[in-house]
XYZ file of C-alpha atoms in Angstrom:
593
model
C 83.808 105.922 77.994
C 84.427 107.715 81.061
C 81.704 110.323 81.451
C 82.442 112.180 84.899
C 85.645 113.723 86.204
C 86.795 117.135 86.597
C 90.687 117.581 85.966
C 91.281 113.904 84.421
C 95.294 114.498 86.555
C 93.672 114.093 89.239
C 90.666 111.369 88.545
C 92.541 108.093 90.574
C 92.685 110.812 93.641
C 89.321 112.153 93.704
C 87.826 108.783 93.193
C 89.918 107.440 96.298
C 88.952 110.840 98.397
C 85.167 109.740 97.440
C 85.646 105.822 97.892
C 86.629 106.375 101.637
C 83.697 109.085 102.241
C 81.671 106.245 100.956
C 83.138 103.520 103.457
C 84.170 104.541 106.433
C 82.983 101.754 107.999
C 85.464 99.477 106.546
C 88.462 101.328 105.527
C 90.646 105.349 106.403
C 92.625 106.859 104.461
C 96.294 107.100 104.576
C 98.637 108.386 102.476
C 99.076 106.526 99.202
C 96.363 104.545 99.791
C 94.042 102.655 102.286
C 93.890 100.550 105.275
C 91.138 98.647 107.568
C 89.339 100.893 109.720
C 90.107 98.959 112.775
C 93.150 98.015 113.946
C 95.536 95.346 112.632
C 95.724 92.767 115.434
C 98.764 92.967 117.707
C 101.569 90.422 116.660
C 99.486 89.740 113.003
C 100.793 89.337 109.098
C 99.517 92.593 107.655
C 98.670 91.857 103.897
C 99.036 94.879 101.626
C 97.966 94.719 98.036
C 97.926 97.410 95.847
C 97.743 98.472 91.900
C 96.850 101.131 89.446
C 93.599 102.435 89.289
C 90.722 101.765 87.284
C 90.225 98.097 88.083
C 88.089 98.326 91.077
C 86.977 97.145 93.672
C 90.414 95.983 93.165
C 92.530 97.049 94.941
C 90.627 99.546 97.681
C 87.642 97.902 97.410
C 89.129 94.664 98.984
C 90.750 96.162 102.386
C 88.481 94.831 105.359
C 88.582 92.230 107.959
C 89.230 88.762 106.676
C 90.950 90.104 103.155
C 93.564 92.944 103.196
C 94.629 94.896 105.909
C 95.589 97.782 103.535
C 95.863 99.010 99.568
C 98.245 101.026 97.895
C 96.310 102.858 95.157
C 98.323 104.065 92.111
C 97.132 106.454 89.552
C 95.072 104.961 86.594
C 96.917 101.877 85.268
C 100.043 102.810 86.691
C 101.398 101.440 90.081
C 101.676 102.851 93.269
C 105.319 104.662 94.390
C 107.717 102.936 96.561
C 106.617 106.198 99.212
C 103.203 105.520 98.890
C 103.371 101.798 99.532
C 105.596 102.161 102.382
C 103.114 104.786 104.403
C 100.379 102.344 103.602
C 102.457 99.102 104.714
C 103.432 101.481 107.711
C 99.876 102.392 108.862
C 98.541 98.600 108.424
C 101.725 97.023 110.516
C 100.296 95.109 113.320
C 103.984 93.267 114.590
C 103.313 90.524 112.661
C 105.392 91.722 109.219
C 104.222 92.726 106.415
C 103.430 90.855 103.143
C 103.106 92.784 99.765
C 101.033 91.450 97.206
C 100.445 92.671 93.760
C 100.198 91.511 89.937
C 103.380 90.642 88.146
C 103.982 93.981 85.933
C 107.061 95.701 86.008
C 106.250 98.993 87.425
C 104.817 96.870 90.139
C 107.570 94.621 91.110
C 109.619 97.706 91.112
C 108.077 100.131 93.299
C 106.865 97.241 95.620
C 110.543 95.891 95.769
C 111.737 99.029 96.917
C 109.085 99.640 99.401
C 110.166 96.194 100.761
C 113.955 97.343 100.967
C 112.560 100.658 102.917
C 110.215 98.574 104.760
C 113.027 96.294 106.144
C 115.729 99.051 106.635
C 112.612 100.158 109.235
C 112.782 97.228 110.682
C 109.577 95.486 109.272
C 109.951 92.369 108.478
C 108.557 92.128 104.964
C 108.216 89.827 101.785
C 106.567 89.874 98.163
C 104.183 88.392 95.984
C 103.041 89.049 92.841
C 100.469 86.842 91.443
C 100.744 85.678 87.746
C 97.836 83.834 86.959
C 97.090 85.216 82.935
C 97.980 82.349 80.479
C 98.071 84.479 77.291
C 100.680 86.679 78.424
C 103.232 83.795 78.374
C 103.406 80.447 78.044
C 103.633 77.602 80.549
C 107.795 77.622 80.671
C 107.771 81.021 81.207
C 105.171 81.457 83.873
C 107.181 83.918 85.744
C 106.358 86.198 83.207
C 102.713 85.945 83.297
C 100.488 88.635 84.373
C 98.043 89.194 87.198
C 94.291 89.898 86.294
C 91.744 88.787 88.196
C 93.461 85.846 89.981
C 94.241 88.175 92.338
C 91.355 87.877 94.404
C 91.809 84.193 95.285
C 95.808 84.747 96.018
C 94.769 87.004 98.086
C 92.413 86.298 100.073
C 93.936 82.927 101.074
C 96.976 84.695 102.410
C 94.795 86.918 104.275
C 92.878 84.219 105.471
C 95.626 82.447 106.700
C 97.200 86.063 108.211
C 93.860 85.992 110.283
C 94.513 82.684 111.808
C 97.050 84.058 113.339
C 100.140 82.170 111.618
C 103.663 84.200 111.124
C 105.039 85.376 107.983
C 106.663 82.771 106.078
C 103.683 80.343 106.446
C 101.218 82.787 105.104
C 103.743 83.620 102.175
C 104.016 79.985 101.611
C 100.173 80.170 101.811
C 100.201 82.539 99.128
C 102.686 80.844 96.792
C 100.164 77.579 97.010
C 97.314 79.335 95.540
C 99.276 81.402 92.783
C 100.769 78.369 91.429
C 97.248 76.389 91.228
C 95.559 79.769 90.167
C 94.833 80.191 86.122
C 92.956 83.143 84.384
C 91.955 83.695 80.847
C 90.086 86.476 78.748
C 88.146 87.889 75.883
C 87.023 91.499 75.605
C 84.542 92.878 72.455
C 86.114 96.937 72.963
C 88.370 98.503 74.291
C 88.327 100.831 77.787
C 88.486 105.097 77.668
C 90.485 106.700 79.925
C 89.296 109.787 81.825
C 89.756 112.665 79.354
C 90.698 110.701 76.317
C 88.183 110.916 73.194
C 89.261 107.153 72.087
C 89.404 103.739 73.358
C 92.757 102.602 73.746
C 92.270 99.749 71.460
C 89.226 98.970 69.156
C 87.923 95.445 68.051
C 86.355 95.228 65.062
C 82.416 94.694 64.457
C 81.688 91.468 64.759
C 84.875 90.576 66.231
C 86.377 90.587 70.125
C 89.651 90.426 71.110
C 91.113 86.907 72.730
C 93.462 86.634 75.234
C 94.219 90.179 77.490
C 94.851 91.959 80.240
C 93.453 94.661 82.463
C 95.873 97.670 81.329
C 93.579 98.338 78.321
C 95.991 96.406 75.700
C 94.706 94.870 72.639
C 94.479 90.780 73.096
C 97.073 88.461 71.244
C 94.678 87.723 68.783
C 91.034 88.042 67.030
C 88.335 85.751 67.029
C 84.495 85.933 65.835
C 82.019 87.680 68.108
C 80.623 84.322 69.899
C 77.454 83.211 71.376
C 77.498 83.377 75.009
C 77.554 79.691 75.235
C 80.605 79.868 72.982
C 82.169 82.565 74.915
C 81.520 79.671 77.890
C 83.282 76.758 75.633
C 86.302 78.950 74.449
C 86.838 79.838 78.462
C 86.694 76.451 79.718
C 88.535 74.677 77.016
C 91.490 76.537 77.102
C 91.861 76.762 80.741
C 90.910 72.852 81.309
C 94.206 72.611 78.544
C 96.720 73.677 81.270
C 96.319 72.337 84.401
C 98.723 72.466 87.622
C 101.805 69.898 87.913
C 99.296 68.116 90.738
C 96.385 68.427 89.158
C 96.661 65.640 85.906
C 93.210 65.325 85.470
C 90.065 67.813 86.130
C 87.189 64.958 87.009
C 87.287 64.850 90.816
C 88.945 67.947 91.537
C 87.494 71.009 93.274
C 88.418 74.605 92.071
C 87.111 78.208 93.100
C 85.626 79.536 89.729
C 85.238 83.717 88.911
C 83.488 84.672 85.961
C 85.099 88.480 86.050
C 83.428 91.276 84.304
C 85.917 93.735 82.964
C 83.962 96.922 83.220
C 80.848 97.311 80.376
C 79.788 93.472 80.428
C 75.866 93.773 82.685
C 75.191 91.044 85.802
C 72.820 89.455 83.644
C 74.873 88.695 80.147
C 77.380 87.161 82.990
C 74.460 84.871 84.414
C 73.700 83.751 80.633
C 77.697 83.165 80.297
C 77.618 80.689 83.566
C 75.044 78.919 83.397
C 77.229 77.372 80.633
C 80.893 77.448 82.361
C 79.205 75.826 85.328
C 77.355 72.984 82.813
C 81.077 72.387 80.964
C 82.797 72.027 84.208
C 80.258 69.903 85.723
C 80.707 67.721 82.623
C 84.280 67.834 83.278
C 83.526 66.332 86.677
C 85.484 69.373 87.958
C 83.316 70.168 91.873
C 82.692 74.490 92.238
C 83.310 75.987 95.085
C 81.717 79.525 96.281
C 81.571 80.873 92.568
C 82.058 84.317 92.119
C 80.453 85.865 89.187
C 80.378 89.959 88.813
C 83.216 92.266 88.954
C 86.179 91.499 90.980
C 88.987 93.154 88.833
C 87.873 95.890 86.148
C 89.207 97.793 83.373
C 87.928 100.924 83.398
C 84.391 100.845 80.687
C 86.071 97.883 78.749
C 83.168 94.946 77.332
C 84.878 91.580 78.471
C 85.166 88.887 80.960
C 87.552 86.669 82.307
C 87.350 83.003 83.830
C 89.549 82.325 86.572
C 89.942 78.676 87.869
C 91.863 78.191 91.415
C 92.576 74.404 92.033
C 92.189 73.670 96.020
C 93.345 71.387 97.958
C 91.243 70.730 101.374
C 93.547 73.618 103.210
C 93.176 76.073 100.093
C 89.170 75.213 100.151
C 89.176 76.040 103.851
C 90.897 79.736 103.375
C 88.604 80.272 99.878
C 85.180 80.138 102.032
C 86.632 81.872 105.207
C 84.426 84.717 105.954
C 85.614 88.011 104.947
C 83.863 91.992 105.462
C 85.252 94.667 102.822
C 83.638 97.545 100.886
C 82.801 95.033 97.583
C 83.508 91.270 98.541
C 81.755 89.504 101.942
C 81.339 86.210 102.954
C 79.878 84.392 106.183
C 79.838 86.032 108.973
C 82.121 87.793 111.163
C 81.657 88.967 114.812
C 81.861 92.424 115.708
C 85.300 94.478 115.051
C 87.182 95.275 117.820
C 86.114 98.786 118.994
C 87.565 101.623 117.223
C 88.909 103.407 120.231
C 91.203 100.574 120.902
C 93.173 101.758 117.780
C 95.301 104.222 119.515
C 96.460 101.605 122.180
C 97.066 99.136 119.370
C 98.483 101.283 116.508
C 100.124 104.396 118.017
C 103.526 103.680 116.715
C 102.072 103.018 113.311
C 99.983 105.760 112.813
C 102.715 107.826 115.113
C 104.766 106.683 111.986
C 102.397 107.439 109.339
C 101.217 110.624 109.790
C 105.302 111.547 109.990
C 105.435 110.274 106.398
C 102.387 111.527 105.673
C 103.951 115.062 106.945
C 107.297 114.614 105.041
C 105.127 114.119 102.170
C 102.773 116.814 102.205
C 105.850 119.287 103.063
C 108.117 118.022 100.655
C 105.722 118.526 97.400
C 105.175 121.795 99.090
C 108.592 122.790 99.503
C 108.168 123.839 102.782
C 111.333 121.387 104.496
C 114.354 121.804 105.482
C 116.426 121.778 102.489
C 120.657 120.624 103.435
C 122.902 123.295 103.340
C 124.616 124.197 99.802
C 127.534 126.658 98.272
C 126.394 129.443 96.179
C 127.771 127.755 92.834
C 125.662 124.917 93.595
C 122.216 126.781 94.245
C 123.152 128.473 90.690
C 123.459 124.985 88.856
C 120.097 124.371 90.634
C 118.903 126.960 88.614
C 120.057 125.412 85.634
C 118.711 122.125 86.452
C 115.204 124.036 87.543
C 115.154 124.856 83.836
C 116.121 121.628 82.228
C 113.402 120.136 84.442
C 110.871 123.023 82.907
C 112.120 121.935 79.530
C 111.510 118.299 79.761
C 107.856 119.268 81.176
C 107.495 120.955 78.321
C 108.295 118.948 75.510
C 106.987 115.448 77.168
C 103.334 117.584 77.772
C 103.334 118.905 74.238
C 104.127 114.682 72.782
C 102.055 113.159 75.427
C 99.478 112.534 72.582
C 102.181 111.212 70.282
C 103.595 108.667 73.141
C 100.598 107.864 74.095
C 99.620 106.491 70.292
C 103.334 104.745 70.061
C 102.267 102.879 73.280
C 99.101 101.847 72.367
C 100.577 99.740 69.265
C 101.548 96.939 71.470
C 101.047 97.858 75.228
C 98.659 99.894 77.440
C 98.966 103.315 76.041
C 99.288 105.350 78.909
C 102.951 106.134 78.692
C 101.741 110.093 77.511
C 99.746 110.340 80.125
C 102.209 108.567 82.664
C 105.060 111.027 81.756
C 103.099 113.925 81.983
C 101.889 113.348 85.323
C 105.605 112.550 86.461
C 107.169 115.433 84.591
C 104.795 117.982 85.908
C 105.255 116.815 89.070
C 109.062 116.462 89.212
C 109.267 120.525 88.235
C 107.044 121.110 90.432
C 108.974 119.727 93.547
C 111.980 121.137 91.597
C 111.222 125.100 91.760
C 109.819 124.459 95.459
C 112.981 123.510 96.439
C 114.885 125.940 94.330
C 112.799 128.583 95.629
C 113.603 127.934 99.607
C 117.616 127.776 98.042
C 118.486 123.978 97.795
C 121.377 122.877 95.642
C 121.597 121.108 92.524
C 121.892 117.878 94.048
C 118.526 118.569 96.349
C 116.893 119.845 93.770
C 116.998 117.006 91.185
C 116.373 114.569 94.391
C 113.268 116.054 95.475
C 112.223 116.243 91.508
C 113.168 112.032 91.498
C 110.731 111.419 94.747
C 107.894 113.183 92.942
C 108.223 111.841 89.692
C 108.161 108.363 91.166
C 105.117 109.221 93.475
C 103.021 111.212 90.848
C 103.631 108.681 87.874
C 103.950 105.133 89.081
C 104.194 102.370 86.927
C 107.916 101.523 85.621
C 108.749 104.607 83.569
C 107.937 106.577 87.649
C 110.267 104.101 89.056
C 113.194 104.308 86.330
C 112.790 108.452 86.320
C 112.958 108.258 89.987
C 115.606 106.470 89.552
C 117.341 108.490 86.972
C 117.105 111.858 88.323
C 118.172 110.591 92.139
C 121.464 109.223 90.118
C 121.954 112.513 88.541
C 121.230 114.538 92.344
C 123.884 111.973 93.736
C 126.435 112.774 91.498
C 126.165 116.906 91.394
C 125.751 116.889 95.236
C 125.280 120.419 97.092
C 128.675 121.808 97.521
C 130.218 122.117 94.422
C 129.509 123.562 90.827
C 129.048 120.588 88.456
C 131.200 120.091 85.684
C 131.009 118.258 82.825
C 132.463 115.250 84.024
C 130.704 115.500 86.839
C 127.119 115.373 84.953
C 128.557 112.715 82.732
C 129.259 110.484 85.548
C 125.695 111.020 86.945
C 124.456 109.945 83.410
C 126.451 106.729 83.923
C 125.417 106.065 87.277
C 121.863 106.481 86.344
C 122.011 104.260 83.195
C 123.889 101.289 85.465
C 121.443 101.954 87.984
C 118.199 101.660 85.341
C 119.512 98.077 84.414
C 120.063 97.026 87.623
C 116.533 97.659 88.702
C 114.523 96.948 85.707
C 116.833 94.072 84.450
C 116.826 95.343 81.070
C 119.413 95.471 78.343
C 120.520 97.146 75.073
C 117.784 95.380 72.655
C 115.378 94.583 74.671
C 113.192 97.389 73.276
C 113.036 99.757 75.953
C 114.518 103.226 77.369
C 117.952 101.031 77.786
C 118.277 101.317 74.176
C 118.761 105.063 74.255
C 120.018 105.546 77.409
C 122.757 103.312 77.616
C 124.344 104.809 74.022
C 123.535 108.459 75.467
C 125.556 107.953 78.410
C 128.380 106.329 76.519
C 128.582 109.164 73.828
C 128.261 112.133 76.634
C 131.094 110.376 78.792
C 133.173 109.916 75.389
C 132.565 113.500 74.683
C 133.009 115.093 77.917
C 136.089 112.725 78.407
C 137.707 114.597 74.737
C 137.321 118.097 77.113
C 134.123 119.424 75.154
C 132.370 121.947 77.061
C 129.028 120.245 78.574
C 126.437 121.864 75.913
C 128.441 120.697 73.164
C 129.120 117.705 74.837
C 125.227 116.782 75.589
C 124.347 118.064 71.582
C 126.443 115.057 70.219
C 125.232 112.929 72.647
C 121.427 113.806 72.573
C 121.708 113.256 68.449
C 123.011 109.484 69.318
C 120.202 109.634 71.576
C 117.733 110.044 68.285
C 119.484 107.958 66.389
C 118.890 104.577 69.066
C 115.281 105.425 69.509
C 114.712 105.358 65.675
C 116.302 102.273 65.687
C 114.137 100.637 69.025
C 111.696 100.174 65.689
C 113.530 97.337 64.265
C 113.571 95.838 67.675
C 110.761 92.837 69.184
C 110.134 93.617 72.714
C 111.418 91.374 75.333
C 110.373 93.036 78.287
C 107.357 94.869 79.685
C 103.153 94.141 78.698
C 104.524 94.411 74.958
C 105.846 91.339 74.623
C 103.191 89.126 74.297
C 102.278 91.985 71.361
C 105.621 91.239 70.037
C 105.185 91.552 66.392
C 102.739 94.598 66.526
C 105.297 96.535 67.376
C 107.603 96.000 64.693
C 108.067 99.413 62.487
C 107.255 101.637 65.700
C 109.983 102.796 68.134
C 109.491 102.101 71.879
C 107.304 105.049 73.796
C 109.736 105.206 76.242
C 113.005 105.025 74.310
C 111.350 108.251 72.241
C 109.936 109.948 75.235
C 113.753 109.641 76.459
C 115.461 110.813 73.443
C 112.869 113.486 72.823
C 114.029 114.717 76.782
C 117.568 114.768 76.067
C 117.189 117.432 73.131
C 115.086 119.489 75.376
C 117.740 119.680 78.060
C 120.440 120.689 75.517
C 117.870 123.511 74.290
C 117.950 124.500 78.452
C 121.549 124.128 78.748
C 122.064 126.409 75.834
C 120.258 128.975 77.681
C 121.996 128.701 80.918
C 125.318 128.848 79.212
């Protein structure tokens, strides 16, 4: 378990604060994240990765000449915010564009999406990757949907390595695409990982048992097996990745492939060492050639016992990138010559840092309320202080079920969705009664709350609040007092806008299930002329009603599905989470009558 922290809130930033004291040589902090010490190379592809914490030395650990030229750090198993991403992206912009990489979760494609959308509006050229290397979290015709674990190391680094030959954008995407599609990961783990401040594992294996076939978020695997041998830990790792190779790659025996025998946290150097002595004897027998192994840990899971195998298949350009020399915090290789000098950074970067440190600013002042807020009518700065107190109710009720959520999303995902809420809730009343208190409107008010909930939580339920709240802001505006209708058609906005960003739809098991049949009921009621307590009362018991029901449901979306039929009998965390919310706001508006 996880031994040392202070307030367990704010863990993933002291351990960043202490991870750049700790390497200054390679890396500087920036807001949201990292990026190389020295300066990105006039006119060259800056590659960005970035993730939750608790895996390192991804993703921080791998900024440095010759790998990434900066990291977005999110909090513990939850991505990074679109804000954070883009001041990181900002900082590490040499001229060249910028591309994102990441592993294929939701939260993540989200928040990096819309950093790319910001990104470009700046001008940036940017694009995306997110590496889905995990074969247990879908099958071969649905590869799209697979995971990223520790396959992101080789993706990568041979799109950095090709960034720091110097070629443009599109080649080192293409670069990039290559090595995810020959890339293939699978693992076993014998307990699960402990979260900062948590007195239990998020799943638990039984003795003699270990879990086959997960990810790095801490969920249980998609099946049980009995505690192996090391050599049989080798066999099952080999075997099942030798079962599914690339389209171009028919048959193992002559073939070359970058091997990493990953540990996920608890596993020691030396029980890895027993474990490769064997993968390295089945793939020789396979007549399958290593190149640079890599055995330690590359992508972690907080304290979890397990290991992965990754196998990247290379072709003579993909070999070339794998053992080009690289300098970062926790991976090296060869040898590079000396970094450019570090006053040469303000010739190089001054726009981008120029740029940064004005985000950086905005940031800083917005979460403490000290900006500008736009001007707004006296009726409106009243609904603010309605909307200040439905924000103080949904902190409230998610802090006081965080627990609760947390146990509904452990069934079949990661369970941090507690912990994720509370962080974004806290945060988004927070920003709220900042900008209440310097007199913003209603409108201000819930937008401000929507940038901090998205920056504070991460993951997808940060991006889809974010979302939700900046729909509502939208809609009430500054100048007038909100009516019913008026909040209604906020509520509609926001549940269009959820499914257009996460792609999700009624019965899918997720918040969709709730909030599409809350917004339909309030805009029914409001639309019949009741008054907008009464209105949001009938439409907050529907609300209850749909996220009981999310417990007949089988996940289609999100790291539950491959834990499909665990989670039949239990509603969805965030479905719940949302239809708990909606009775606390009617509680508020109540008050505020």
């Amino acid at each position: 378990m996880t031994r040392l922290f202070n307030d367990p809130a704010a863990f993933a930033d002291e351990a960043l604060e202490g991870f750049t004291a700790a390497h200054r040589r390679w890396v500087r902090p920036v807001t949201g994240g990292v990026v190389r010490a020295t300066a990105t190379p006039a006119g060259q592809v800056a590659v960005v990765i970035g993730g939750g914490s608790g895996h390192y030395p991804a993703f921080s650990g791998l900024v440095g000449r010759g790998l990434a030229h900066g990291a977005a750090v999110g909090n513990v198993f939850a991505s990074p915010s679109a804000r954070q991403i883009h001041s990181v992206a900002t900082a590490a912009h040499g001229g060249g564009g910028v591309l994102l990489m990441y592993g294929n979760y939701a939260g993540d494609v989200l928040h990096f999406g819309q950093a790319a959308e910001r990104l470009a509006a700046d001008g940036i050229e940017t694009r995306t990757f997110a590496v889905a290397d995990d074969i247990s979290s879908a099958g071969p015709d649905e590869s799209a949907k697979r995971r990223g674990i520790a396959g992101d190391l080789p993706v990568f680094k041979a799109a950095a390595a090709a960034a720091e030959q110097g070629l443009p954008l599109e080649e080192v995407l293409r670069v990039a695409e290559r090595a995810g599609v020959r890339t293939r990961s699978f693992g076993i783990a014998f307990s699960g990982c402990t979260l900062p401040g948590a007195d239990h594992p998020l799943f638990t294996v039984p003795e003699a048992r270990m879990a086959v076939g997960l990810g790095i978020h801490g969920e249980p695997g998609i099946g049980e097996e009995a505690l192996p041998t090391a050599d049989e830990a080798a066999l099952l790792l080999v075997e099942t990745l030798l079962k599914e190779l690339p389209d171009d790659v028919a048959d193992p025996a002559g073939r070359r492939a970058a091997v990493i025998l990953n540990g996920l946290g608890s596993v020691k150097y030396e029980e890895l060492f027993v474990v490769y002595r064997k993968v390295a004897a089945l793939l020789g027998d396979a007549g399958v050639e290593i190149v640079d192994p890599e055995v330690g840990e590359l992508v972690t899971s907080f304290d979890m016992a397990g290991i992965s195998l990754t196998l990247t298949w290379l072709d003579d350009r993909l070999e070339e990138l794998w053992r080009a020399p690289a300098d970062t915090p926790a991976y090296r290789k060869g040898a590079l010559g000396d970094p450019e000098p570090d006053q040469d950074r303000a010739a190089a970067t001054a726009g981008q840092d120029t740029a940064a440190a004005q985000d950086t600013a905005v940031s800083d002042a917005a979460a403490s309320g000290t900006t500008a807020v736009p001007v707004a009518s006296d009726a409106s700065r009243r609904a603010a202080g309605t909307v200040l107190a439905a924000l103080d109710a949904v902190a409230r009720v998610v802090d006081a079920h965080a627990g609760e959520l947390g146990r509904i999303d452990a069934v079949a995902g990661d369970g941090d969705h507690g912990i994720g809420m509370r962080r974004g809730s806290s945060a988004a009343h927070r920003a709220a009664h900042d900008a209440h208190r310097v007199g913003a409107g209603a409108g201000t008010v819930l937008t401000r709350a929507a940038d901090d909930w998205a920056d504070k939580a991460g993951g997808t339920s940060g991006a889809l609040w974010g979302t939700i709240l900046r729909s509502l802001g939208t809609a009430l505006g500054d100048r007038d007092a909100p009516d019913a209708a008026r909040v209604a058609e906020g509520v509609t906005e926001a549940s269009a806008a959820v499914r257009r960003l996460g792609g999700a739809e009624v019965g899918d098991k997720t918040m969709v299930d709730v909030l599409v049949p809350f917004a339909d009921a309030l805009a029914t009621a409001t639309a019949e002329g009741l008054p907008l307590a009464e209105a949001w009362d009938r439409a907050a018991t529907t609300a209850t009603a749909a996220a009981a029901g999310t417990a007949d449901l089988l996940p289609r979306r999100g790291r539950a599905r491959p834990h499909a039929e665990k989670s039949l009998g239990t509603p969805d965390a965030g479905a719940h989470s949302l239809a708990l919310i909606t009775r606390a706001v009617h509680g508020a508006l109540l008050d505020h009558h």
